Tab-separated table of C-alpha atoms and ligand atoms in Angstrom:
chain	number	residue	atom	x	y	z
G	17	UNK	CA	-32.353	-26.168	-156.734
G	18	UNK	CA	-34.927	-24.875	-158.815
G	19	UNK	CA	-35.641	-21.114	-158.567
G	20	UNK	CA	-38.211	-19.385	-156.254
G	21	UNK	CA	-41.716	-19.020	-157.371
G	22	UNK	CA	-42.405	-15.261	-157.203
G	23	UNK	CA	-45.225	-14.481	-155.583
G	24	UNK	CA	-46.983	-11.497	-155.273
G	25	UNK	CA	-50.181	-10.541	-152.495
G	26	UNK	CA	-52.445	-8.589	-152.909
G	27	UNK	CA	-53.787	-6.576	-149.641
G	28	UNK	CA	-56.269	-3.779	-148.064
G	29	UNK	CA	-55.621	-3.001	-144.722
G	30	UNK	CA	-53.776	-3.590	-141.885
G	31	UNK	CA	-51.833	-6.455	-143.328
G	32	UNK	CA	-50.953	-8.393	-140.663
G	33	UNK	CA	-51.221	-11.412	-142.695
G	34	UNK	CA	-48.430	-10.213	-145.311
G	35	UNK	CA	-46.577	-9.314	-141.894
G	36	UNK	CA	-46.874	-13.296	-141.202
G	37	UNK	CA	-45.462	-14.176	-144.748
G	38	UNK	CA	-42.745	-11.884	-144.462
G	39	UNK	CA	-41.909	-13.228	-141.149
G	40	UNK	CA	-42.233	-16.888	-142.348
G	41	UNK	CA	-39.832	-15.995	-145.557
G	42	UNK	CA	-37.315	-14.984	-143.208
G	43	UNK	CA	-37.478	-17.598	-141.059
G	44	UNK	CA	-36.987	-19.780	-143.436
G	45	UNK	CA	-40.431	-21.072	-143.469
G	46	UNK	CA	-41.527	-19.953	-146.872
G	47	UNK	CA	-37.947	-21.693	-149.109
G	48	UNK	CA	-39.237	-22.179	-152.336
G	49	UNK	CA	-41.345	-18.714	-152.767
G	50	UNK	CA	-40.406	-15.124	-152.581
G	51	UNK	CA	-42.561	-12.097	-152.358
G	52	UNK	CA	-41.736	-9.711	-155.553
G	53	UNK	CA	-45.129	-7.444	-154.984
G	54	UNK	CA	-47.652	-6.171	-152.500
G	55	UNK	CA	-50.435	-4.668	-154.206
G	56	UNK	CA	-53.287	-2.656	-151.716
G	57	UNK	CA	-56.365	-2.013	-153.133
G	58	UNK	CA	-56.570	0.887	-150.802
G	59	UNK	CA	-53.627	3.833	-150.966
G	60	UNK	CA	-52.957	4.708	-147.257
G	61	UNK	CA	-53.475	0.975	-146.430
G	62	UNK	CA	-50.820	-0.230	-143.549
G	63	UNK	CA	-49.980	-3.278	-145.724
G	64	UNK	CA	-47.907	-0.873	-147.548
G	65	UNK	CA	-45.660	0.463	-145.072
G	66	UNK	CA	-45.365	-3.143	-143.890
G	67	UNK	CA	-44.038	-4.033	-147.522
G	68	UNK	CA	-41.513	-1.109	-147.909
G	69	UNK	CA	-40.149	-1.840	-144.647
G	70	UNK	CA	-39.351	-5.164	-145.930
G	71	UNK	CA	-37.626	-3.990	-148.956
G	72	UNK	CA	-40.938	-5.300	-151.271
G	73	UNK	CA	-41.905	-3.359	-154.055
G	74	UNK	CA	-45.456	-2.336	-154.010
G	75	UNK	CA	-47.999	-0.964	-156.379
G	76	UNK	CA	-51.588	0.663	-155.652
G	77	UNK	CA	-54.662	-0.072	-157.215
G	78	UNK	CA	-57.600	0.937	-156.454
G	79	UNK	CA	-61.318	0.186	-157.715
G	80	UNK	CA	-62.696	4.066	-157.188
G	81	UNK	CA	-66.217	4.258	-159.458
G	82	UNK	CA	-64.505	2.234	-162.367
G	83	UNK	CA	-65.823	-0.840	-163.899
G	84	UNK	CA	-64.317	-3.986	-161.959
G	85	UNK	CA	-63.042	-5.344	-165.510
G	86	UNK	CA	-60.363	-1.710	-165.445
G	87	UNK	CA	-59.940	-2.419	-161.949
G	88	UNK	CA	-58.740	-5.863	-162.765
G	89	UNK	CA	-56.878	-5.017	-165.389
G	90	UNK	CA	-54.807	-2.328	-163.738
G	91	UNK	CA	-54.024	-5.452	-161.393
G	92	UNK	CA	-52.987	-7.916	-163.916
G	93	UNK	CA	-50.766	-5.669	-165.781
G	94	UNK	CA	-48.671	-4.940	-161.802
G	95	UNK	CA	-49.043	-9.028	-161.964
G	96	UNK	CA	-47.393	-9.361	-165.292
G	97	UNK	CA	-44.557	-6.836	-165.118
G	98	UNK	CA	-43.922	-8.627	-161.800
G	99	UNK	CA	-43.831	-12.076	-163.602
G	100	UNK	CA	-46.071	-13.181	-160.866
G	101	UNK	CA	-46.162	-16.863	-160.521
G	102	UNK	CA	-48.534	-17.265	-157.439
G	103	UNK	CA	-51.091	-14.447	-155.845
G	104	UNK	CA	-51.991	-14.469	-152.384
G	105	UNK	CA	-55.063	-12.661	-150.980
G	106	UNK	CA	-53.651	-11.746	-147.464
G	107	UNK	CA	-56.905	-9.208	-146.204
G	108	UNK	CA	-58.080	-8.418	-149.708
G	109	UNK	CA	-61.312	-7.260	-149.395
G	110	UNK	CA	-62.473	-6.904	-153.518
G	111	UNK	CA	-64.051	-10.469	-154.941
G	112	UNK	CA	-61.887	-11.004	-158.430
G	113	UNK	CA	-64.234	-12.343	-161.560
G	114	UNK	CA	-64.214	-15.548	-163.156
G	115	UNK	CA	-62.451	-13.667	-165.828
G	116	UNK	CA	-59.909	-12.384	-163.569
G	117	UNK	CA	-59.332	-15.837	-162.286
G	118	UNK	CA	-58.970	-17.472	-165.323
G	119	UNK	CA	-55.861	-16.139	-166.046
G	120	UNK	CA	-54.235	-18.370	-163.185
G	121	UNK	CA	-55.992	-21.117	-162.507
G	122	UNK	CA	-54.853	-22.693	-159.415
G	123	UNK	CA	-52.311	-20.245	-158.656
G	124	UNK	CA	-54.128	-17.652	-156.730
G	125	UNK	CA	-54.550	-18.738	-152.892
G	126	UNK	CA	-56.874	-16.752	-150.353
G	127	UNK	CA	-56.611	-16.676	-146.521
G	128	UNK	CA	-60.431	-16.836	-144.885
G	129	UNK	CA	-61.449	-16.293	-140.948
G	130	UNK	CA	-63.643	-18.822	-140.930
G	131	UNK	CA	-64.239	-23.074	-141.565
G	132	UNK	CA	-65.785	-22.849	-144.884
G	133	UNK	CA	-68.155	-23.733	-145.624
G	134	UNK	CA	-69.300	-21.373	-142.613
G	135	UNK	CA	-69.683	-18.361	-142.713
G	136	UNK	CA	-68.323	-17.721	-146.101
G	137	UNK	CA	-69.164	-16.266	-149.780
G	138	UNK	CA	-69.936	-12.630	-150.444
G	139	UNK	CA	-70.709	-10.182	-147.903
G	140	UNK	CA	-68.753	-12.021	-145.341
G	141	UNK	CA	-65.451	-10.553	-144.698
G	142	UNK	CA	-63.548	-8.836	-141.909
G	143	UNK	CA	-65.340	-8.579	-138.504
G	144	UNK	CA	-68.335	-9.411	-140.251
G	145	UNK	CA	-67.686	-13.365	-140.365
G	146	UNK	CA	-66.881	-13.382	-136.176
G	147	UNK	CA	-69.893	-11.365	-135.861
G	148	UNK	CA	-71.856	-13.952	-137.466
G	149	UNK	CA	-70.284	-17.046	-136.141
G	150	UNK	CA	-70.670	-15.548	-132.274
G	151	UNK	CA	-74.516	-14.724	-133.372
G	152	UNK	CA	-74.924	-17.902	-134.295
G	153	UNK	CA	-73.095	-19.536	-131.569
G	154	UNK	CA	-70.893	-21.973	-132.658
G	155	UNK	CA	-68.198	-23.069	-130.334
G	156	UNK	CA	-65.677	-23.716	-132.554
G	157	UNK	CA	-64.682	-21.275	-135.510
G	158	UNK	CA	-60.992	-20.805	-137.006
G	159	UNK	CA	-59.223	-20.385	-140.213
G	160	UNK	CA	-59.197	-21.924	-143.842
G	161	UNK	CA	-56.740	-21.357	-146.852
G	162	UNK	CA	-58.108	-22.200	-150.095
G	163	UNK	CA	-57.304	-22.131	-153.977
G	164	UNK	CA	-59.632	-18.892	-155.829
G	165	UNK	CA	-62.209	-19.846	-158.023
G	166	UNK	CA	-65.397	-18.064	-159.589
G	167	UNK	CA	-67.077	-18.587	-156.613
G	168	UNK	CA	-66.677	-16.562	-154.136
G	169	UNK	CA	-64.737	-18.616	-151.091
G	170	UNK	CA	-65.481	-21.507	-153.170
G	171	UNK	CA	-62.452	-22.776	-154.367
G	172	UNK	CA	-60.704	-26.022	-153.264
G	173	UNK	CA	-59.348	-25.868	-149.671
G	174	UNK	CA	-55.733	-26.483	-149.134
G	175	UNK	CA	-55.640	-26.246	-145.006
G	176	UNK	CA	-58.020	-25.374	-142.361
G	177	UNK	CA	-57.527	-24.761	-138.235
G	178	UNK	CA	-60.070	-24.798	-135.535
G	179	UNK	CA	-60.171	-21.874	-132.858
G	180	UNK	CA	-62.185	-22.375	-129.907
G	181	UNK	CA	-64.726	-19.689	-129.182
G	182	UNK	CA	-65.013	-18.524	-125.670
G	183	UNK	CA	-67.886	-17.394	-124.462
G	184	UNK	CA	-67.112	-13.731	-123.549
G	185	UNK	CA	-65.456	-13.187	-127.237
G	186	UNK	CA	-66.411	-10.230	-129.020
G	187	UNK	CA	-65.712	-10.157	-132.811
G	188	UNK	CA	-62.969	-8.420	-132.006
G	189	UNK	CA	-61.262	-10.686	-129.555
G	190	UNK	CA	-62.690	-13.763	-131.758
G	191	UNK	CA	-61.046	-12.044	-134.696
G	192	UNK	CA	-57.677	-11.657	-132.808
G	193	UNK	CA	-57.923	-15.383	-131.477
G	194	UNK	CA	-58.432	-16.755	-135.357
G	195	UNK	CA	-55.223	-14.700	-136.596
G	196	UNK	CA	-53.045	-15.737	-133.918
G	197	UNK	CA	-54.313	-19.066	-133.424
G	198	UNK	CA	-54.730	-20.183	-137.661
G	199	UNK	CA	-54.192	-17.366	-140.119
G	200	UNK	CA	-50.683	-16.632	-139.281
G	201	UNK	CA	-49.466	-20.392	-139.115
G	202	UNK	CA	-51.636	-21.320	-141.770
G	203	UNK	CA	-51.181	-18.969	-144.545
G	204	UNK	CA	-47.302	-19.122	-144.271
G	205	UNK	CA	-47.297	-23.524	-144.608
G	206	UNK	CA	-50.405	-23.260	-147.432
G	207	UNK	CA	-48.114	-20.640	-149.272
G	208	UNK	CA	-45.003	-22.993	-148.570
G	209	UNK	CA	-46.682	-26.109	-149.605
G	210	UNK	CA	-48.237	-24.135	-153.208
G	211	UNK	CA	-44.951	-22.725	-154.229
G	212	UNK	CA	-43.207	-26.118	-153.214
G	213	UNK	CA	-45.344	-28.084	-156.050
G	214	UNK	CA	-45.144	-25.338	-158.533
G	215	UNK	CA	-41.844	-25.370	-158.152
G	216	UNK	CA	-41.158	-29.162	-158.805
G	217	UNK	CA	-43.571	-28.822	-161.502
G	218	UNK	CA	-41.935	-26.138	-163.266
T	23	LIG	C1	-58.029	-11.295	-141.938
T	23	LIG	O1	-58.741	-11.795	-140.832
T	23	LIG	C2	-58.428	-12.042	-143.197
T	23	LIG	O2	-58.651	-13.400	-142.994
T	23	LIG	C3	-59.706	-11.352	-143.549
T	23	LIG	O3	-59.482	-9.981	-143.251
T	23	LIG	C4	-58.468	-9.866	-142.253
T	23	LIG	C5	-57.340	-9.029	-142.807
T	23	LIG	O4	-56.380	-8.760	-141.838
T	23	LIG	N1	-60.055	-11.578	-144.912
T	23	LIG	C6	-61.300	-11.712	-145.329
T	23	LIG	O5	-62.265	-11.597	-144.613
T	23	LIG	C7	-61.441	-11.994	-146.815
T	23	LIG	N2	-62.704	-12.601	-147.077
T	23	LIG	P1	-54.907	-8.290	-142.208
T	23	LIG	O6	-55.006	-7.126	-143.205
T	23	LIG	O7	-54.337	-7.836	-140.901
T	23	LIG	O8	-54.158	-9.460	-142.784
């Protein structure tokens, strides 16, 4: 068997989306990937103590007044010592440039709380997407994994899952909903079925 695909995600908060694709990796859900990194753009970020727990090593990097091009590069350096081979944005809340991206093309995946093409693109992160979708009123929202590109939520979509909306949701209960319902299922089989073909491409 071919070896793992190391894979490193990048996170800024509560991380309960790495806590899915740690879960999934033990379970035996994630086979041909293993997480070698966490890096949180923010320093006290729970993410981290998730990731230590686990035995991951983690790094912090974090934007502060720099330039987004030292901020980026402070992140691909942690990426290259790490020998990264896929990056998963699991609650990170910084858009990466076209420059950044370049340097993996179709190996950077990102988890978003919505069906894009709703509800998507900058400024639409977080609580802020539920928000929106229950101000608008749709009656069906959920969850989509897709590949990064220079466009923000733009890239090509790799799995999606619909959440029902009920109609006494508040973002936050909307937002719990989409996690439990689609991020946490989806994420793990997206980062399962990524690392599968990069592995057999290898
Ligand atoms: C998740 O809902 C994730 O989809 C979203 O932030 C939350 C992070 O939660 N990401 C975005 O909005 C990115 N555009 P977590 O830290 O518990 O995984």
């Amino acid at each position: 068997m071919s070896k793992k695909v190391r894979i490193a995600v990048l996170v800024s908060g509560g991380g309960t989306n790495l806590r899915a694709l740690i879960d999934a990796q033990n379970s035996g859900i994630i086979k041909s990937g293993e997480i070698v990194l966490v890096i949180s753009s923010k320093a006290g970020a729970y993410a981290l103590r998730r990731a230590e727990a686990a035995g991951i090593a983690t790094a912090v990097c974090e934007k502060g007044g720099r330039q987004q091009s030292l901020f980026e590069q402070d992140i691909l350096s942690e990426l290259k010592s790490a020998d990264a081979e896929l990056i998963i944005l699991a609650g990170f809340m910084n858009i990466l440039s076209a420059d950044f991206v370049k340097h993996y093309p179709d190996r950077i995946i990102n988890v978003h709380p919505s069906l894009i093409p709703s509800f998507c693109g900058s400024g639409f992160y977080g609580l802020r997407v539920h928000k929106a979708a229950l101000e608008y009123g749709v009656k069906v929202t959920g969850a989509t994994v897709h590949f990064v590109n220079e466009i923000p939520d733009g890239g090509r979509i790799i799995m999606q899952k619909a959440v029902e909306v009920d109609p006494e949701d508040t973002p936050e209960t909307l937002q719990r909903r989409v996690m439990e319902n689609a991020e946490w299922i989806i994420l793990p089989a997206a980062a399962e079925a990524v690392c599968k073909e990069i592995g057999e491409n290898k």
